């Protein structure tokens, strides 16, 4: 039983799990969205949202705390300079998880996790069905309708010329 076990261990030892979440958080901050498994996305959300909350108050102490989790200067700078001002008024819920289906190799649930205020998740490409103008087999054209249309046209032209006089 797993009573009161709140974190998902993701099948890894603690050091590997912390390093993986740190790298994923840096990628999320730098690229604004990443694709991963659903379980990792849910764990990443729990990991990264407190860091974004810390980044709202730009102090040296908060930068050091965030750097201890992220381990990348570029990600910390991006977080405090571009992400924090955009989420300043938002009280929480900085990330969004969008399920994308199943991975082909092992049928794992896949998902995009993105920063809500940057919303750059790839949109499914719309497939437009083009109307075909030709068919594979040519159809035999009926001779009778053509003959009727050609005969009716001279009569119509003759009646038009008489009306114009």
PDB file of C-alpha atoms in Angstrom:
ATOM      1  CA  UNK A   1       0.000   0.000   0.000  1.00  0.00           C
ATOM      2  CA  UNK A   2       1.112   3.539  -0.628  1.00  0.00           C
ATOM      3  CA  UNK A   3      -0.711   5.488   2.043  1.00  0.00           C
ATOM      4  CA  UNK A   4       0.516   9.085   2.387  1.00  0.00           C
ATOM      5  CA  UNK A   5       3.077   8.676  -0.383  1.00  0.00           C
ATOM      6  CA  UNK A   6       2.567  11.938  -2.234  1.00  0.00           C
ATOM      7  CA  UNK A   7       5.307  11.990  -4.862  1.00  0.00           C
ATOM      8  CA  UNK A   8       5.602   9.806  -7.926  1.00  0.00           C
ATOM      9  CA  UNK A   9       9.061   8.218  -7.922  1.00  0.00           C
ATOM     10  CA  UNK A  10       8.923   7.697 -11.697  1.00  0.00           C
ATOM     11  CA  UNK A  11      10.914   4.468 -11.403  1.00  0.00           C
ATOM     12  CA  UNK A  12      14.134   6.310 -10.529  1.00  0.00           C
ATOM     13  CA  UNK A  13      16.408   6.872  -7.568  1.00  0.00           C
ATOM     14  CA  UNK A  14      16.128  10.270  -5.906  1.00  0.00           C
ATOM     15  CA  UNK A  15      19.297  11.735  -7.442  1.00  0.00           C
ATOM     16  CA  UNK A  16      18.294  10.754 -10.962  1.00  0.00           C
ATOM     17  CA  UNK A  17      14.748  12.006 -10.428  1.00  0.00           C
ATOM     18  CA  UNK A  18      15.934  15.402  -9.136  1.00  0.00           C
ATOM     19  CA  UNK A  19      18.358  15.820 -12.035  1.00  0.00           C
ATOM     20  CA  UNK A  20      15.698  14.859 -14.571  1.00  0.00           C
ATOM     21  CA  UNK A  21      13.118  17.263 -13.126  1.00  0.00           C
ATOM     22  CA  UNK A  22      15.719  20.033 -13.005  1.00  0.00           C
ATOM     23  CA  UNK A  23      16.591  19.520 -16.671  1.00  0.00           C
ATOM     24  CA  UNK A  24      12.945  19.330 -17.667  1.00  0.00           C
ATOM     25  CA  UNK A  25      12.152  22.509 -15.713  1.00  0.00           C
ATOM     26  CA  UNK A  26      15.006  24.338 -17.459  1.00  0.00           C
ATOM     27  CA  UNK A  27      13.744  23.157 -20.846  1.00  0.00           C
ATOM     28  CA  UNK A  28      10.212  24.234 -19.989  1.00  0.00           C
ATOM     29  CA  UNK A  29      11.361  27.699 -18.924  1.00  0.00           C
ATOM     30  CA  UNK A  30      13.629  28.197 -21.939  1.00  0.00           C
ATOM     31  CA  UNK A  31      11.321  26.742 -24.612  1.00  0.00           C
ATOM     32  CA  UNK A  32       7.948  27.582 -22.964  1.00  0.00           C
ATOM     33  CA  UNK A  33       6.577  24.096 -23.771  1.00  0.00           C
ATOM     34  CA  UNK A  34       7.877  20.531 -23.905  1.00  0.00           C
ATOM     35  CA  UNK A  35       6.474  17.116 -24.757  1.00  0.00           C
ATOM     36  CA  UNK A  36       6.884  14.315 -22.241  1.00  0.00           C
ATOM     37  CA  UNK A  37       4.932  11.504 -20.612  1.00  0.00           C
ATOM     38  CA  UNK A  38       1.857  12.377 -18.598  1.00  0.00           C
ATOM     39  CA  UNK A  39       3.354  11.156 -15.300  1.00  0.00           C
ATOM     40  CA  UNK A  40       6.503  13.247 -15.787  1.00  0.00           C
ATOM     41  CA  UNK A  41       4.433  16.279 -16.772  1.00  0.00           C
ATOM     42  CA  UNK A  42       2.402  16.025 -13.575  1.00  0.00           C
ATOM     43  CA  UNK A  43       5.560  15.704 -11.474  1.00  0.00           C
ATOM     44  CA  UNK A  44       7.165  18.600 -13.328  1.00  0.00           C
ATOM     45  CA  UNK A  45       4.164  20.823 -12.627  1.00  0.00           C
ATOM     46  CA  UNK A  46       4.559  20.230  -8.881  1.00  0.00           C
ATOM     47  CA  UNK A  47       8.307  20.939  -9.208  1.00  0.00           C
ATOM     48  CA  UNK A  48       8.232  24.100 -11.328  1.00  0.00           C
ATOM     49  CA  UNK A  49       5.223  26.058 -10.055  1.00  0.00           C
ATOM     50  CA  UNK A  50       6.785  26.953  -6.661  1.00  0.00           C
ATOM     51  CA  UNK A  51       9.876  28.156  -8.539  1.00  0.00           C
ATOM     52  CA  UNK A  52       7.751  30.440 -10.699  1.00  0.00           C
ATOM     53  CA  UNK A  53       6.074  31.769  -7.557  1.00  0.00           C
ATOM     54  CA  UNK A  54       9.521  32.513  -6.087  1.00  0.00           C
ATOM     55  CA  UNK A  55      10.520  34.355  -9.254  1.00  0.00           C
ATOM     56  CA  UNK A  56       7.758  36.944  -8.785  1.00  0.00           C
ATOM     57  CA  UNK A  57       9.858  38.580  -6.064  1.00  0.00           C
ATOM     58  CA  UNK A  58      13.240  39.324  -7.653  1.00  0.00           C
ATOM     59  CA  UNK A  59      15.704  39.209  -4.779  1.00  0.00           C
ATOM     60  CA  UNK A  60      19.155  37.731  -4.517  1.00  0.00           C
ATOM     61  CA  UNK A  61      17.913  35.174  -2.004  1.00  0.00           C
ATOM     62  CA  UNK A  62      15.130  34.012  -4.326  1.00  0.00           C
ATOM     63  CA  UNK A  63      17.530  33.810  -7.265  1.00  0.00           C
ATOM     64  CA  UNK A  64      19.848  31.609  -5.204  1.00  0.00           C
ATOM     65  CA  UNK A  65      17.014  29.347  -4.091  1.00  0.00           C
ATOM     66  CA  UNK A  66      15.780  28.939  -7.684  1.00  0.00           C
ATOM     67  CA  UNK A  67      19.337  28.346  -8.939  1.00  0.00           C
ATOM     68  CA  UNK A  68      19.762  25.557  -6.380  1.00  0.00           C
ATOM     69  CA  UNK A  69      16.853  23.761  -8.092  1.00  0.00           C
ATOM     70  CA  UNK A  70      17.526  24.606 -11.746  1.00  0.00           C
ATOM     71  CA  UNK A  71      21.359  24.572 -11.968  1.00  0.00           C
ATOM     72  CA  UNK A  72      21.395  26.658 -15.192  1.00  0.00           C
ATOM     73  CA  UNK A  73      22.136  30.380 -15.260  1.00  0.00           C
ATOM     74  CA  UNK A  74      20.280  30.923 -18.542  1.00  0.00           C
ATOM     75  CA  UNK A  75      17.095  29.331 -17.217  1.00  0.00           C
ATOM     76  CA  UNK A  76      17.193  31.393 -14.019  1.00  0.00           C
ATOM     77  CA  UNK A  77      17.741  34.592 -16.006  1.00  0.00           C
ATOM     78  CA  UNK A  78      14.885  33.734 -18.395  1.00  0.00           C
ATOM     79  CA  UNK A  79      12.613  32.910 -15.473  1.00  0.00           C
ATOM     80  CA  UNK A  80      13.218  36.181 -13.637  1.00  0.00           C
ATOM     81  CA  UNK A  81      13.363  38.458 -16.714  1.00  0.00           C
ATOM     82  CA  UNK A  82      10.607  37.220 -19.029  1.00  0.00           C
ATOM     83  CA  UNK A  83       8.410  34.673 -17.261  1.00  0.00           C
ATOM     84  CA  UNK A  84       7.964  36.411 -13.893  1.00  0.00           C
ATOM     85  CA  UNK A  85       6.711  39.766 -15.277  1.00  0.00           C
ATOM     86  CA  UNK A  86       4.130  37.969 -17.412  1.00  0.00           C
ATOM     87  CA  UNK A  87       2.742  35.909 -14.524  1.00  0.00           C
ATOM     88  CA  UNK A  88       2.905  38.740 -11.988  1.00  0.00           C
ATOM     89  CA  UNK A  89      -0.861  39.064 -11.444  1.00  0.00           C
ATOM     90  CA  UNK A  90      -1.661  35.354 -11.726  1.00  0.00           C
ATOM     91  CA  UNK A  91      -2.169  33.751  -8.285  1.00  0.00           C
ATOM     92  CA  UNK A  92      -1.082  30.274  -9.428  1.00  0.00           C
ATOM     93  CA  UNK A  93      -1.662  27.695 -12.111  1.00  0.00           C
ATOM     94  CA  UNK A  94       1.233  28.758 -14.321  1.00  0.00           C
ATOM     95  CA  UNK A  95       1.364  25.548 -16.358  1.00  0.00           C
ATOM     96  CA  UNK A  96      -1.100  23.648 -18.534  1.00  0.00           C
ATOM     97  CA  UNK A  97      -0.964  19.953 -19.437  1.00  0.00           C
ATOM     98  CA  UNK A  98      -2.439  18.880 -22.766  1.00  0.00           C
ATOM     99  CA  UNK A  99      -2.770  15.149 -23.424  1.00  0.00           C
ATOM    100  CA  UNK A 100      -1.639  14.170 -26.911  1.00  0.00           C
ATOM    101  CA  UNK A 101      -2.274  10.453 -27.120  1.00  0.00           C
ATOM    102  CA  UNK A 102      -0.067   7.415 -26.774  1.00  0.00           C
ATOM    103  CA  UNK A 103       3.580   6.840 -27.675  1.00  0.00           C
ATOM    104  CA  UNK A 104       4.057   4.349 -30.493  1.00  0.00           C
ATOM    105  CA  UNK A 105       6.775   2.242 -28.846  1.00  0.00           C
ATOM    106  CA  UNK A 106       5.313   1.470 -25.433  1.00  0.00           C
ATOM    107  CA  UNK A 107       1.845   3.090 -25.482  1.00  0.00           C
ATOM    108  CA  UNK A 108       2.763   5.533 -22.712  1.00  0.00           C
ATOM    109  CA  UNK A 109       0.405   8.487 -22.241  1.00  0.00           C
ATOM    110  CA  UNK A 110       2.071  11.523 -23.825  1.00  0.00           C
ATOM    111  CA  UNK A 111       1.377  15.160 -23.000  1.00  0.00           C
ATOM    112  CA  UNK A 112       2.530  18.692 -23.670  1.00  0.00           C
ATOM    113  CA  UNK A 113       3.240  20.856 -20.667  1.00  0.00           C
ATOM    114  CA  UNK A 114       3.354  24.572 -21.361  1.00  0.00           C
ATOM    115  CA  UNK A 115       3.482  27.875 -19.572  1.00  0.00           C
ATOM    116  CA  UNK A 116      -0.045  29.252 -19.717  1.00  0.00           C
ATOM    117  CA  UNK A 117       0.839  32.876 -20.423  1.00  0.00           C
ATOM    118  CA  UNK A 118       3.035  31.911 -23.369  1.00  0.00           C
ATOM    119  CA  UNK A 119       0.611  29.356 -24.921  1.00  0.00           C
ATOM    120  CA  UNK A 120       2.719  28.141 -27.823  1.00  0.00           C
ATOM    121  CA  UNK A 121       1.578  24.522 -27.877  1.00  0.00           C
ATOM    122  CA  UNK A 122       1.607  23.152 -31.376  1.00  0.00           C
ATOM    123  CA  UNK A 123      -1.828  23.133 -32.927  1.00  0.00           C
ATOM    124  CA  UNK A 124      -2.901  20.027 -34.761  1.00  0.00           C
ATOM    125  CA  UNK A 125      -2.430  20.564 -38.471  1.00  0.00           C
ATOM    126  CA  UNK A 126      -5.770  20.799 -40.176  1.00  0.00           C
ATOM    127  CA  UNK A 127      -6.032  18.463 -43.100  1.00  0.00           C
ATOM    128  CA  UNK A 128      -8.074  20.075 -45.809  1.00  0.00           C
ATOM    129  CA  UNK A 129      -9.691  17.619 -48.147  1.00  0.00           C
ATOM    130  CA  UNK A 130      -9.223  19.017 -51.609  1.00  0.00           C
ATOM    131  CA  UNK A 131     -12.068  18.458 -53.994  1.00  0.00           C
ATOM    132  CA  UNK A 132     -10.970  16.227 -56.847  1.00  0.00           C
ATOM    133  CA  UNK A 133     -11.780  17.544 -60.273  1.00  0.00           C
ATOM    134  CA  UNK A 134     -11.028  14.341 -62.139  1.00  0.00           C
ATOM    135  CA  UNK A 135     -11.747  10.706 -61.565  1.00  0.00           C
ATOM    136  CA  UNK A 136      -9.624   7.688 -62.308  1.00  0.00           C
ATOM    137  CA  UNK A 137     -11.866   6.415 -65.064  1.00  0.00           C
ATOM    138  CA  UNK A 138     -13.193   8.650 -67.746  1.00  0.00           C
ATOM    139  CA  UNK A 139     -16.919   8.553 -68.210  1.00  0.00           C
ATOM    140  CA  UNK A 140     -18.534   8.229 -71.577  1.00  0.00           C
ATOM    141  CA  UNK A 141     -20.319  11.439 -72.423  1.00  0.00           C
ATOM    142  CA  UNK A 142     -23.887  11.162 -73.588  1.00  0.00           C
ATOM    143  CA  UNK A 143     -24.451  12.376 -77.136  1.00  0.00           C
ATOM    144  CA  UNK A 144     -28.174  13.161 -76.750  1.00  0.00           C
ATOM    145  CA  UNK A 145     -27.860  15.999 -74.200  1.00  0.00           C
ATOM    146  CA  UNK A 146     -25.155  17.703 -76.301  1.00  0.00           C
ATOM    147  CA  UNK A 147     -27.305  17.567 -79.396  1.00  0.00           C
ATOM    148  CA  UNK A 148     -30.214  19.164 -77.545  1.00  0.00           C
ATOM    149  CA  UNK A 149     -28.096  21.977 -76.166  1.00  0.00           C
ATOM    150  CA  UNK A 150     -26.550  22.762 -79.551  1.00  0.00           C
ATOM    151  CA  UNK A 151     -29.953  22.798 -81.226  1.00  0.00           C
ATOM    152  CA  UNK A 152     -31.518  25.004 -78.583  1.00  0.00           C
ATOM    153  CA  UNK A 153     -28.777  27.607 -78.744  1.00  0.00           C
ATOM    154  CA  UNK A 154     -29.372  28.778 -82.361  1.00  0.00           C
ATOM    155  CA  UNK A 155     -33.097  29.091 -81.705  1.00  0.00           C
ATOM    156  CA  UNK A 156     -32.437  31.167 -78.618  1.00  0.00           C
ATOM    157  CA  UNK A 157     -30.043  33.410 -80.560  1.00  0.00           C
ATOM    158  CA  UNK A 158     -32.584  33.858 -83.353  1.00  0.00           C
ATOM    159  CA  UNK A 159     -35.335  34.840 -80.931  1.00  0.00           C
ATOM    160  CA  UNK A 160     -33.014  37.327 -79.190  1.00  0.00           C
ATOM    161  CA  UNK A 161     -32.122  39.039 -82.488  1.00  0.00           C
ATOM    162  CA  UNK A 162     -35.787  39.354 -83.449  1.00  0.00           C
ATOM    163  CA  UNK A 163     -36.632  40.935 -80.062  1.00  0.00           C
ATOM    164  CA  UNK A 164     -33.847  43.462 -80.368  1.00  0.00           C
ATOM    165  CA  UNK A 165     -35.210  44.724 -83.789  1.00  0.00           C
TER     166      UNK A 165
END
